[in-house]
Coordinates of C-alpha atoms in Angstrom, one line a residue:
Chain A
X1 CA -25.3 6.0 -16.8
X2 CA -22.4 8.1 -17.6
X3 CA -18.8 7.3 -16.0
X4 CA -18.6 11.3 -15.5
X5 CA -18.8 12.8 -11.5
X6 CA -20.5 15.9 -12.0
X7 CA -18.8 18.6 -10.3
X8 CA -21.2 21.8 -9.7
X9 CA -21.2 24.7 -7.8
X10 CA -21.6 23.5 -4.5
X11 CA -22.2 19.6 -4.8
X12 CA -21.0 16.8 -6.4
X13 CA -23.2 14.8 -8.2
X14 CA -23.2 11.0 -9.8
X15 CA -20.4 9.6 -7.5
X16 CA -21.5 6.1 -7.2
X17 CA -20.4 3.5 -9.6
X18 CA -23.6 1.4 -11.1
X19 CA -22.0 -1.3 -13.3
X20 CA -23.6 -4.4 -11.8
X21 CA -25.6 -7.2 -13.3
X22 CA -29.3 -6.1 -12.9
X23 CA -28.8 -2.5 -12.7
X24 CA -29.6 -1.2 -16.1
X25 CA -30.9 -3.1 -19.1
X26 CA -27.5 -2.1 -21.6
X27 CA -24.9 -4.5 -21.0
X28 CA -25.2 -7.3 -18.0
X29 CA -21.5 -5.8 -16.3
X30 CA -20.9 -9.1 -15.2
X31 CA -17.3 -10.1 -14.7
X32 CA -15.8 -11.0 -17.7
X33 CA -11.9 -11.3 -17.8
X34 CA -11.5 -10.9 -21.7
X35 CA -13.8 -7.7 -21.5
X36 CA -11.4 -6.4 -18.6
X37 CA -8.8 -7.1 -20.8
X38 CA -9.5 -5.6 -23.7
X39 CA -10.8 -2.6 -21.6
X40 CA -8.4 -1.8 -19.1
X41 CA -5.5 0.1 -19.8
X42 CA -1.9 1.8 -18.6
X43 CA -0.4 4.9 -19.6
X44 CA 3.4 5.7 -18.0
X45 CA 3.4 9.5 -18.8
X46 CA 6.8 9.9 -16.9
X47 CA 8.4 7.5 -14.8
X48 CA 12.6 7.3 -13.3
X49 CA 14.0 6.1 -10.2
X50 CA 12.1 7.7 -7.6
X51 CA 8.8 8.5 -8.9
X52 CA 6.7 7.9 -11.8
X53 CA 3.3 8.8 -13.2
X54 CA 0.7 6.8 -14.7
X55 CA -3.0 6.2 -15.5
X56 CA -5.0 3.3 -15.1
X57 CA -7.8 3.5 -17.3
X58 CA -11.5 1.7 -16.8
X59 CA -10.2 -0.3 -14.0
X60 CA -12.7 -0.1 -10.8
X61 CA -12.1 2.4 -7.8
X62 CA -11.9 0.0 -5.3
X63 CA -9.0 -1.8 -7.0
X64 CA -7.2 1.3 -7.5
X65 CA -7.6 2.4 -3.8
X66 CA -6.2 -1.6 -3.4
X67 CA -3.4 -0.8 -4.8
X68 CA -2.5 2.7 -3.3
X69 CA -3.4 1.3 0.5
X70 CA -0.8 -1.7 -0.4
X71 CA 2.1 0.7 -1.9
X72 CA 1.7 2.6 1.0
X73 CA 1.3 0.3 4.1
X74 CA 1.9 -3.3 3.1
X75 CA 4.6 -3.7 0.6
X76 CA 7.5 -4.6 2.8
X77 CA 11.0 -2.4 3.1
X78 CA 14.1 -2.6 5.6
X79 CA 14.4 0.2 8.0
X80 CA 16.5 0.9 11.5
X81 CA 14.6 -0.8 14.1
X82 CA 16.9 -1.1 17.0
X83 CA 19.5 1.0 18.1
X84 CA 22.0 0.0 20.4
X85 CA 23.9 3.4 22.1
X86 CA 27.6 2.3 23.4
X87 CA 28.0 6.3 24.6
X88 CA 25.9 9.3 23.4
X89 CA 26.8 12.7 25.2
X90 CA 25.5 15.3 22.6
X91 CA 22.3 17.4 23.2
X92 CA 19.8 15.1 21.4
X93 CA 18.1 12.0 23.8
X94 CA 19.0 8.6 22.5
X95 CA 15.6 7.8 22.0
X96 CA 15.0 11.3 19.7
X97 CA 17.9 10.4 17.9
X98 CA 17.1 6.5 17.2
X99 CA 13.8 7.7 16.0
X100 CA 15.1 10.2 13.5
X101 CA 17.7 7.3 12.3
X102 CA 14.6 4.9 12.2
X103 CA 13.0 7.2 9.5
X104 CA 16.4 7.3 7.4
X105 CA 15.5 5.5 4.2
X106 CA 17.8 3.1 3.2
X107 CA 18.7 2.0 0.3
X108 CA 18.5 -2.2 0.4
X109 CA 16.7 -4.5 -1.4
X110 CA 14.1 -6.1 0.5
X111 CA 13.7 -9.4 -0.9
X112 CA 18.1 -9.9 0.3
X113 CA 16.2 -9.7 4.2
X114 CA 13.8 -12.5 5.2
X115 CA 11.5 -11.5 8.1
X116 CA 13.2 -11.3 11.7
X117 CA 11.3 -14.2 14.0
X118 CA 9.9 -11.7 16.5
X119 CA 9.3 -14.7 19.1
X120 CA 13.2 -16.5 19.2
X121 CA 15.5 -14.8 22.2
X122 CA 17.4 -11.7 21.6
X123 CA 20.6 -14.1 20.5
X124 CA 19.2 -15.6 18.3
X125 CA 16.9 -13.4 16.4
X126 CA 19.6 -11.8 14.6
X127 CA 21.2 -13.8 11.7
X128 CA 22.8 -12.1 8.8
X129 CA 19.6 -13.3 6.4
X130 CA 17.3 -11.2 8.4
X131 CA 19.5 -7.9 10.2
X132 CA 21.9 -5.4 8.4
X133 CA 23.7 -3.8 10.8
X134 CA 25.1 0.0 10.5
X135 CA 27.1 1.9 12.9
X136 CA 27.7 5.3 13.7
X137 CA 30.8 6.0 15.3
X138 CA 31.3 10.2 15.5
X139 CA 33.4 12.8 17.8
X140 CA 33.6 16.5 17.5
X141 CA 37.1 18.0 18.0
X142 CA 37.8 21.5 17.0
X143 CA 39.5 22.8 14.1
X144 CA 42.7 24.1 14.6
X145 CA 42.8 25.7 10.9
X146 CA 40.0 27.4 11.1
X147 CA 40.6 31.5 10.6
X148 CA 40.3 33.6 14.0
X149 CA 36.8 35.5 13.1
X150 CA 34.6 32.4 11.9
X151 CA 31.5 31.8 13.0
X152 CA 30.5 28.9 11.4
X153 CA 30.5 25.8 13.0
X154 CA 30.9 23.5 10.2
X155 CA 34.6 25.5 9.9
X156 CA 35.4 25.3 13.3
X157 CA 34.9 22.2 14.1
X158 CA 35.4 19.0 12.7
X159 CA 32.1 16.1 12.4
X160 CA 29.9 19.1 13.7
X161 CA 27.0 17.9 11.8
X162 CA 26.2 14.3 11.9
X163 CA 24.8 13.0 8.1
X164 CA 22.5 10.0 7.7
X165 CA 25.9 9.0 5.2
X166 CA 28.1 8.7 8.6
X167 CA 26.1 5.6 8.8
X168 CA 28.5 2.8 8.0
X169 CA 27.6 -0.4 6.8
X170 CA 28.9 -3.6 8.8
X171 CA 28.7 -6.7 6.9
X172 CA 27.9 -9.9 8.7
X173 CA 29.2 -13.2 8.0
X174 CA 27.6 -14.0 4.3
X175 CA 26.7 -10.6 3.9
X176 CA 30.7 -9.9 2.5
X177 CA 29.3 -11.6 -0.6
X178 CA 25.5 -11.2 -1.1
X179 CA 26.0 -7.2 -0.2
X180 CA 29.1 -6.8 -2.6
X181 CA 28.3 -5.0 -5.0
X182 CA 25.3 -2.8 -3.4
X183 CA 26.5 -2.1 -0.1
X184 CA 24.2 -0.9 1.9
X185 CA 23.9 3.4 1.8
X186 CA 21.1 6.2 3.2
X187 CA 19.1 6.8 0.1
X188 CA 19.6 10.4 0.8
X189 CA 23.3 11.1 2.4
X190 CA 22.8 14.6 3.5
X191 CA 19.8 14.0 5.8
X192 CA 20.8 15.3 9.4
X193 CA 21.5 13.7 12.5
X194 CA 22.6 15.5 14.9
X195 CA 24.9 18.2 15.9
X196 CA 28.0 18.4 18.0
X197 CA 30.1 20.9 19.8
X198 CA 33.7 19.6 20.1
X199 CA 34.3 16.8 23.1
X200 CA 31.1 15.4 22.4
X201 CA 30.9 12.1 21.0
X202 CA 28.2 9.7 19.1
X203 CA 28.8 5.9 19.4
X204 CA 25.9 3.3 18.4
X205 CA 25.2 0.4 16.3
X206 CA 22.0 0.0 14.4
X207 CA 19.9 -3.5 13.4
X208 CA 18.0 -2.5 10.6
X209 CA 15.1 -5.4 9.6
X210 CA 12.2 -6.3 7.3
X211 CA 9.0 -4.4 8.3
X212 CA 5.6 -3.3 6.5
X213 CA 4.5 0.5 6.6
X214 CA 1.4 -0.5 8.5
X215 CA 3.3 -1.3 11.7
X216 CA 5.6 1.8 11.3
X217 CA 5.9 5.0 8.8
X218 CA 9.6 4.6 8.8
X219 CA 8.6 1.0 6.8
X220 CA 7.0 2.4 4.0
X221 CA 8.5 2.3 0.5
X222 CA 7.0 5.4 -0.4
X223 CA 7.2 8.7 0.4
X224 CA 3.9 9.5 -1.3
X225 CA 1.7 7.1 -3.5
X226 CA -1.8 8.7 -4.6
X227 CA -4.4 8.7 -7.6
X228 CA -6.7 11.5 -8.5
X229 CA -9.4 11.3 -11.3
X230 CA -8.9 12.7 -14.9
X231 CA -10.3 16.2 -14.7
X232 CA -12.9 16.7 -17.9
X233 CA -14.1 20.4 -18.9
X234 CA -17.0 20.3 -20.9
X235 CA -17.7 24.1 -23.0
X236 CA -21.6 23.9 -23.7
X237 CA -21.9 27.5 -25.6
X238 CA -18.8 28.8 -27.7
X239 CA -17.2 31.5 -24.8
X240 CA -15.2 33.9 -27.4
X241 CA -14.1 37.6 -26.9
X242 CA -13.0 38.9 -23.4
X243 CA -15.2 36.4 -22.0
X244 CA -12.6 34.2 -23.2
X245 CA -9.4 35.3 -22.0
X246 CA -11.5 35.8 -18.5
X247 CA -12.4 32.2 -18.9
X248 CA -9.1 31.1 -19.5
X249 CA -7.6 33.0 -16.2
X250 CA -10.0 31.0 -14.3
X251 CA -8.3 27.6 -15.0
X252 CA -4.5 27.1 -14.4
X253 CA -1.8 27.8 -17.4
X254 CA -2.3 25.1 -20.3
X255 CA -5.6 24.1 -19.7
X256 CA -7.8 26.8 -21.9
X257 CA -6.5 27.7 -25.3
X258 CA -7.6 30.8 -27.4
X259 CA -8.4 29.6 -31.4
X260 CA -7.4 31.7 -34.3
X261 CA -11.7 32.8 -34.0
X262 CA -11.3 34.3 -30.4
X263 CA -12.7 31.5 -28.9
X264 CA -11.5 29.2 -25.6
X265 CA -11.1 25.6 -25.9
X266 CA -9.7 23.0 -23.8
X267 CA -6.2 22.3 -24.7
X268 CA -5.7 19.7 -21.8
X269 CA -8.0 19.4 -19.4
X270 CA -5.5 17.1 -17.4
X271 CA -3.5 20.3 -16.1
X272 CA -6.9 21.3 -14.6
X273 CA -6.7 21.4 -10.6
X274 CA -10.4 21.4 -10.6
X275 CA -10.4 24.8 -8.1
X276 CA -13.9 25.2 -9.6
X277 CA -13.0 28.9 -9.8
X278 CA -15.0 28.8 -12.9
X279 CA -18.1 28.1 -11.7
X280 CA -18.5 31.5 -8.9
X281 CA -18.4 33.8 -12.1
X282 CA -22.0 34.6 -13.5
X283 CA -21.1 34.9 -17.1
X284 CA -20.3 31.3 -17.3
X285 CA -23.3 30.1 -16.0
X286 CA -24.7 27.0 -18.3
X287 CA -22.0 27.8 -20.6
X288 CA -19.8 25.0 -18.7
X289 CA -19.9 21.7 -17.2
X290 CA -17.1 20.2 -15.3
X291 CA -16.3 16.9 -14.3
X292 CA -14.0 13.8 -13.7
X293 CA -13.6 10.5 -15.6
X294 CA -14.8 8.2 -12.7
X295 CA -12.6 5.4 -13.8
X296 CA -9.4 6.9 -15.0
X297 CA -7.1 7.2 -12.6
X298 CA -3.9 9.2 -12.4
X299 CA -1.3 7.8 -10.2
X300 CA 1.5 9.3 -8.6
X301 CA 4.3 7.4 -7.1
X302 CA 7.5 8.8 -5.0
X303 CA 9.7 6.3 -3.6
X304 CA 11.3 7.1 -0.9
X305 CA 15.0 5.1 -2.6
X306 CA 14.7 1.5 -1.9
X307 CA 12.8 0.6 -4.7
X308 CA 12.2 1.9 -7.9
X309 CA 8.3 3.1 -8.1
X310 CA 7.1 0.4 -10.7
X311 CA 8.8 -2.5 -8.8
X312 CA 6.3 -1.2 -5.8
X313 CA 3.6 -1.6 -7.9
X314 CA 4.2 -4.6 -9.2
X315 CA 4.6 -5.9 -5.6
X316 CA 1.3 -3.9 -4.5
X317 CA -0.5 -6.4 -7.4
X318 CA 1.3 -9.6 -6.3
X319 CA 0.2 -8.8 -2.8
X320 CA -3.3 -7.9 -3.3
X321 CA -3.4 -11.4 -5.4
X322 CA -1.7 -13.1 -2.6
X323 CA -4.4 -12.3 -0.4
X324 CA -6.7 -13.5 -2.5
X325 CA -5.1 -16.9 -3.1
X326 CA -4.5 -17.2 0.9
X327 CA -7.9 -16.8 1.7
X328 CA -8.8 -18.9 -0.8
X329 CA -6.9 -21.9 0.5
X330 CA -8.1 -21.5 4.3
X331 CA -10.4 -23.3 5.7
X332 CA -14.1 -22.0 6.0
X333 CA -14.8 -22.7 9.9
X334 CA -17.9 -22.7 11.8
X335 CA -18.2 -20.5 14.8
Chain B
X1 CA -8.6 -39.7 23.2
X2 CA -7.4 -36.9 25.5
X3 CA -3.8 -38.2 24.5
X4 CA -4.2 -37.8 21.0
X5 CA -5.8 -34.9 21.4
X6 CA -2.9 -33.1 23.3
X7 CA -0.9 -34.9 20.1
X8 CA -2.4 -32.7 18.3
X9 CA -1.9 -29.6 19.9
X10 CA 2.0 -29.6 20.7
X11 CA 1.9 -31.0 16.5
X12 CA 0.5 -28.0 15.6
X13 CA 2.2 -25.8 17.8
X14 CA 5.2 -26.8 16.7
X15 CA 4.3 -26.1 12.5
X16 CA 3.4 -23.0 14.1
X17 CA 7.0 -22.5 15.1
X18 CA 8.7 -23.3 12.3
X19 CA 6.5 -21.8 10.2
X20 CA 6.7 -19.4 7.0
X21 CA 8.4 -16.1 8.6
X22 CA 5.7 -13.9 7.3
X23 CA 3.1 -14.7 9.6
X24 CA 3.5 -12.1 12.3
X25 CA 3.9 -13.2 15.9
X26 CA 0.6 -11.8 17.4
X27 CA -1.0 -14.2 15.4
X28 CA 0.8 -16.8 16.2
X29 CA 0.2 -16.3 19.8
X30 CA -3.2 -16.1 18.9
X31 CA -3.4 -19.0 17.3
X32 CA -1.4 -21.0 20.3
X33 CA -4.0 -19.4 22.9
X34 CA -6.9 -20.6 21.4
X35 CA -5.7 -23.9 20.4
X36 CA -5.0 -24.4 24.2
X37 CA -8.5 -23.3 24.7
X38 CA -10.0 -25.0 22.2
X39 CA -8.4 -28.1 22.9
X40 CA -11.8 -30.5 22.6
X41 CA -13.2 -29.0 19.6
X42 CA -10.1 -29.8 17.9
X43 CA -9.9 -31.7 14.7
X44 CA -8.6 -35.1 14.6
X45 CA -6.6 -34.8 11.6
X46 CA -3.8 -32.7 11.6
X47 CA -3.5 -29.8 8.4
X48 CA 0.1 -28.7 7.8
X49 CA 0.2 -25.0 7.4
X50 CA -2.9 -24.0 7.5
X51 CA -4.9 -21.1 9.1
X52 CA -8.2 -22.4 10.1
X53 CA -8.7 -19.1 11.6
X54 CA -8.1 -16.7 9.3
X55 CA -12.5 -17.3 7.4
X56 CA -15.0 -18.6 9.9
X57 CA -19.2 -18.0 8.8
X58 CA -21.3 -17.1 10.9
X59 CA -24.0 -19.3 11.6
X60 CA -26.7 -16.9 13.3
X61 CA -26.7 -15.3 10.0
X62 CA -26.6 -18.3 7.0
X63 CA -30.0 -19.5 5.8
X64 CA -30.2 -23.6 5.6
X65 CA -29.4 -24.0 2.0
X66 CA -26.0 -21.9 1.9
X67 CA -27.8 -19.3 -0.6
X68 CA -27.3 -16.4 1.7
X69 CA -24.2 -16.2 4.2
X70 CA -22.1 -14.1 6.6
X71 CA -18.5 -14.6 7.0
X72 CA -15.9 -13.3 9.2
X73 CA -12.8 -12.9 7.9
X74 CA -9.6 -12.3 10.6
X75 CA -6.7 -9.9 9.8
X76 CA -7.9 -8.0 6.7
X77 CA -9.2 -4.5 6.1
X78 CA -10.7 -2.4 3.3
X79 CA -7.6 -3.1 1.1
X80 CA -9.2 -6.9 0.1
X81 CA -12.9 -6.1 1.6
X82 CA -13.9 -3.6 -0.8
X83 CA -12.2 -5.4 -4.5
X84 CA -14.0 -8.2 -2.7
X85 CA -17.5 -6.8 -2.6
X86 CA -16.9 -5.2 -5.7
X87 CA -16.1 -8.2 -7.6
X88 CA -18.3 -10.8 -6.0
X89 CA -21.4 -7.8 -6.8
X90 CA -20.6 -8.2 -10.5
X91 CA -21.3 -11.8 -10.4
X92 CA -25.0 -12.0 -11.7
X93 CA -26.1 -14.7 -9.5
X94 CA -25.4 -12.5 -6.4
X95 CA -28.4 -10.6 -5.2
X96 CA -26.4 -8.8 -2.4
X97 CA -23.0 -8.5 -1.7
X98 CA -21.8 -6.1 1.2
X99 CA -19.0 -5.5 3.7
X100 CA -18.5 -4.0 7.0
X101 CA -15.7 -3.3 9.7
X102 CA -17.6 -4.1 13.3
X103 CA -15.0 -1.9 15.1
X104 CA -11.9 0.2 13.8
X105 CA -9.7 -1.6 17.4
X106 CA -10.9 -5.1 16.0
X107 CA -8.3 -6.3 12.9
X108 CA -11.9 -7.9 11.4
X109 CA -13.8 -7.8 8.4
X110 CA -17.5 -9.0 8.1
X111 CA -18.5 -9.9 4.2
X112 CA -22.3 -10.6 3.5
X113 CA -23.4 -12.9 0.6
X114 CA -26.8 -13.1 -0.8
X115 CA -26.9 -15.3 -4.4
X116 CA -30.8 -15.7 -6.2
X117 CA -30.7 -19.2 -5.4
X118 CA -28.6 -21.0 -8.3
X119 CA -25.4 -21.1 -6.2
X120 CA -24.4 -20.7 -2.4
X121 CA -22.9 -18.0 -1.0
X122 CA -19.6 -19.8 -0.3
X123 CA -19.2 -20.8 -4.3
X124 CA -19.7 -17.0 -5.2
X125 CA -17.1 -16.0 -2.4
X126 CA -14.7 -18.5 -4.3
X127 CA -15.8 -17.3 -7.6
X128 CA -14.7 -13.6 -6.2
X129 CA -11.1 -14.5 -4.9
X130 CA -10.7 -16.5 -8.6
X131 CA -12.0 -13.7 -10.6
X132 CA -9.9 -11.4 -8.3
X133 CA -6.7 -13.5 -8.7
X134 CA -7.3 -13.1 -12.9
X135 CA -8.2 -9.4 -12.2
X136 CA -4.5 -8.9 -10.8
X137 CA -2.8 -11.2 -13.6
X138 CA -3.8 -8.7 -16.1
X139 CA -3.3 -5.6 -14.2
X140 CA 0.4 -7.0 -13.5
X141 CA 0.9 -8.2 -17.4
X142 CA -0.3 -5.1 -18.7
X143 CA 2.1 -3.1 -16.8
X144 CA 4.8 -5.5 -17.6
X145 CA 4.2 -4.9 -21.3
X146 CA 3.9 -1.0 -20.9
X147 CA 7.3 -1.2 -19.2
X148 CA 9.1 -2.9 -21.8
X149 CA 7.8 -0.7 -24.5
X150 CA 9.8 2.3 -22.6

C-alpha cells in the first residue's frame, strides 16, 4: 500500500497506516531498530531561539503525536503560582491580576527548580531549590512635567502602565550564586499588567514553581508545538496554456511554476496549504491528484522563552522514554 | 503477623514521604489510602521505591497460559497508549494489540494483548517498552547529530 492520504473532492481516502507483520506479503514490517535507523530521518529547515521548524521523516504517527502531546502538556517549566497581595487598590481584582501574572512567561531554567512538595506545611514548602520569588512593588503619582493639553496617560502620570518587566527578581539564600549570571526576567518585558491612575498603588510578592502544562496552560513551554503532513501534488495530464496560469492561481504563490513550454509544474508542493481549491474547477478534473506523505511530518515549534525549541524536544523524547522505562520496572499486580 | 504487617505499612508510608519529588501528591495520597485499605493483602517483603500500582492485569480477561492478556495501566493517556499499541502491533508474534480509555474523568488506560501462542502477553508488553526505549534513543541521537551539523 502507498504511504500517500488521498485527498479528493469531498473525502479523504487511505488514512490508516498498514505496516504490520501479517498485513501484506512485501516486507514482514516487524520492528527492527537498524531498519528504523537507517530509515528515519530529521530535517531542521529553520530553527533560533524561540521557534524552529523541522521534519521527521518515516517515523510513525503515533510517535509524532507522542511527542507534540509531551512538548505541549508534560515537559516541565517554572511559572507564578502563588501570589501574595500586601495592598492592591487599582481597578483590576487581585485574583484577575494574579492570573494574568501566572500566564507571564518567564524566562528560568527549569532543571535550576526541583518540584515544590505539595504535601509539607506552607513554611516549609518553600526552599530556595524549589520557589523563585518576584515582587512587584508599583504606585502611580502624577507628572508634574507633563505639558498642560496632554492627554496621554503614559505622559501624565508616572508607572501608569504596569509591564510584566516591573516584576523584580528576589534572590533567596543560594539563589545569589546559582541565579548570578541569568537572573531571573519576563521573557517578554512589555506584556501588560495593569493600569493606574495616580494615588493607586500595586504591592505583591510572587512564588513562582516547577509545574507541567497539563495541570495549568500557564506551565507550558510552548506557545504552539504542531506537525502537519508533507502536502504532495501529483499533475497526471500536462495542464499548459491558460489552463495553466488558472491552475497555478488555484494553489498559493510558489507552489506551481510555469516551464519555458507553457506548462505548470510543481515547484514545491510544501508551500501548498492544501485548500483543495483545485479540485471544484471542472477543467482539472483527472488531470490532478493530491495528497499527503503519511509519514513525513512537518513540525513547528514556538517557545514561549524559557527554553530554546530543540531543548523541548529533546526533553519531549527523554520523557516519552522515561515512561517507558518506569513502566517497565513496576510491578505487574493482580487485581 | 498483624504487627509486622502494620511494619509494613508506616515502612512504606514513610518511602512514600521522602520520596523522588516528581511523583505528584494525589498519588501519593492514593497510594497511602489504599495501603491502609489494603492492609492484609499486603506483601511481606518490603520494595523500596516502587509503584506496585501504577500496571495491574486483569484477570477476568487473561486466558490460563498468559498468551492473551488485559492490563490496566494507572496514570497514563494516549501520549504512551498509542506508541504502545503501535509498537507492540509490529511485533510478529502479536495477533492483537489494542488500547482503550474506559472514561475521559478516569486518569486510566486499558492495553489488550493477544500473541499466536509462542510468547505471553506480558513478554510482548516488555518487548514493546524495550523496543520503544531504542525507538526514542535514535530519535534523540539523530537529532543530536542534525544539531551539531548547524
Amino acid at each position: 500500500m502507498s504511504n500517500i492520504v488521498n485527498i479528493e473532492y469531498n473525502r479523504v481516502t487511505n488514512t490508516t497506516s498498514t505496516d504490520f507483520p501479517g498485513f501484506s506479503k512485501d516486507g514482514d514490517n516487524a520492528w527492527d531498530v537498524q531498519k528504523f535507523r537507517d530509515n528515519f530521518d530529521i530535517n531542521i529547515s529553520s530553527i533560533n531561539e524561540r521557534d524552529a521548524n523541522f521534519d521527521l521523516v518515516h517515523i510513525y504517527t503515533s510517535l509524532a503525536n507522542a511527542f507534540r502531546r509531551i512538548m505541549m502538556s508534560e515537559v516541565p517549566s517554572v511559572a507564578a503560582e502563588y501570589v501574595y497581595f500586601m495592598n492592591n487598590t487599582s481597578v483590576i481584582q487581585d485574583e484577575v491580576l494574579a492570573h494574568r501574572i501566572g500566564l507571564v512567561p518567564l524566562k528560568i531554567d527549569p532543571d535550576m527548580l526541583t518540584w515544590v512538595d505539595k504535601t509539607l506545611s506552607e513554611e516549609e514548602k518553600f526552599t530556595d531549590e524549589n520557589t523563585v520569588v518576584l515582587s512587584l512593588n508599583v504606585k502611580c503619582t502624577r507628572n508634574p512635567d507633563a505639558p498642560k493639553d496632554c492627554t496621554d496617560p503614559r505622559i501624565l502620570y508616572k508607572n501608569a502602565h504596569v509591564y510584566a518587566r516591573d516584576l523584580k527578581f528576589e534572590p533567596q539564600g543560594k539563589q545569589k550564586e546559582t541565579f548570578a549570571d541569568r537572573p531571573v526576567v519576563p521573557c517578554d518585558p512589555e506584556i501588560l499588567l495593569a493600569k493606574l491612575r495616580p494615588g493607586q498603588e500595586i504591592s505583591l510578592r510572587v512564588h513562582c514553581i516547577l509545574g507541567v502544562g497539563g495541570d495549568h496552560a500557564k506551565f507550558s513551554p510552548v506557545s504552539t508545538a504542531s506537525y502537519r503532513l508533507l502536502p504532495q501534488i501529483n499533475i497526471i495530464q500536462p495542464i499548459t496554456g491558460d489552463s495553466a496560469k488558472r491552475f497555478q492561481s488555484c494553489f498559493p504563490k510558489g507552489v506551481i511554476d510555469i516551464n519555458g513550454e507553457g506548462e505548470a509544474v510543481v515547484a514545491d508542493a510544501r508551500k501548498d496549504t492544501v485548500s483543495r481549491e483545485v479540485l471544484r474547477h471542472e477543467e482539472f478534473e483527472g488531470k490532478v491528484q493530491l495528497g499527503r506523505v503519511r509519514d513525513h511530518f512537518i513540525f513547528n515549534v514556538e517557545s514561549t522563552g524559557a527554553m530554546t525549541p530543540e531543548e523541548i524536544f529533546f526533553k519531549s523524547v527523554r520523557i516519552l522514554k522515561n515512561k517507558a522505562e518506569y513502566l517497565k520496572n513496576c510491578p505487574i499486580g493482580q487485581s | 503477623m498483624s504487627v509486622q504487617d502494620k511494619k509494613v505499612t508506616s515502612d512504606s508510608e514513610d518511602v512514600d514521604m521522602t520520596k523522588d519529588e516528581t511523583v505528584n501528591t494525589a498519588e501519593q495520597i492514593k497510594e497511602n489510602v489504599k495501603e491502609a485499605e489494603e492492609e492484609d493483602d499486603e506483601e511481606e517483603e518490603e520494595e523500596d521505591q516502587i509503584d506496585r500500582e501504577k500496571i495491574k492485569i486483569l484477570p477476568q480477561a487473561t486466558s490460563e497460559d498468559g498468551t492473551c492478556a488485559s492490563f490496566q495501566i494507572l496514570e497514563e493517556d494516549h501520549t504512551l497508549g498509542n506508541p504502545l499499541r503501535y509498537i507492540i502491533m509490529k511485533n510478529p508474534q502479536v495477533e492483537f494489540a489494542g488500547y482503550s480509555i474506559p472514561h475521559p474523568s478516569e486518569n486510566l488506560l486499558n492495553l489488550r494483548i493477544q500473541t499466536y501462542g509462542e510468547i505471553t502477553a506480558v513478554e510482548a508488553l516488555q518487548k514493546g517498552l524495550d523496543d520503544l526505549m531504542a525507538l526514542c534513543d535514535v530519535v534523540e541521537q539523530k537529532f543530536t547529530d542534525e544539531i551539531k551539523q548547524l
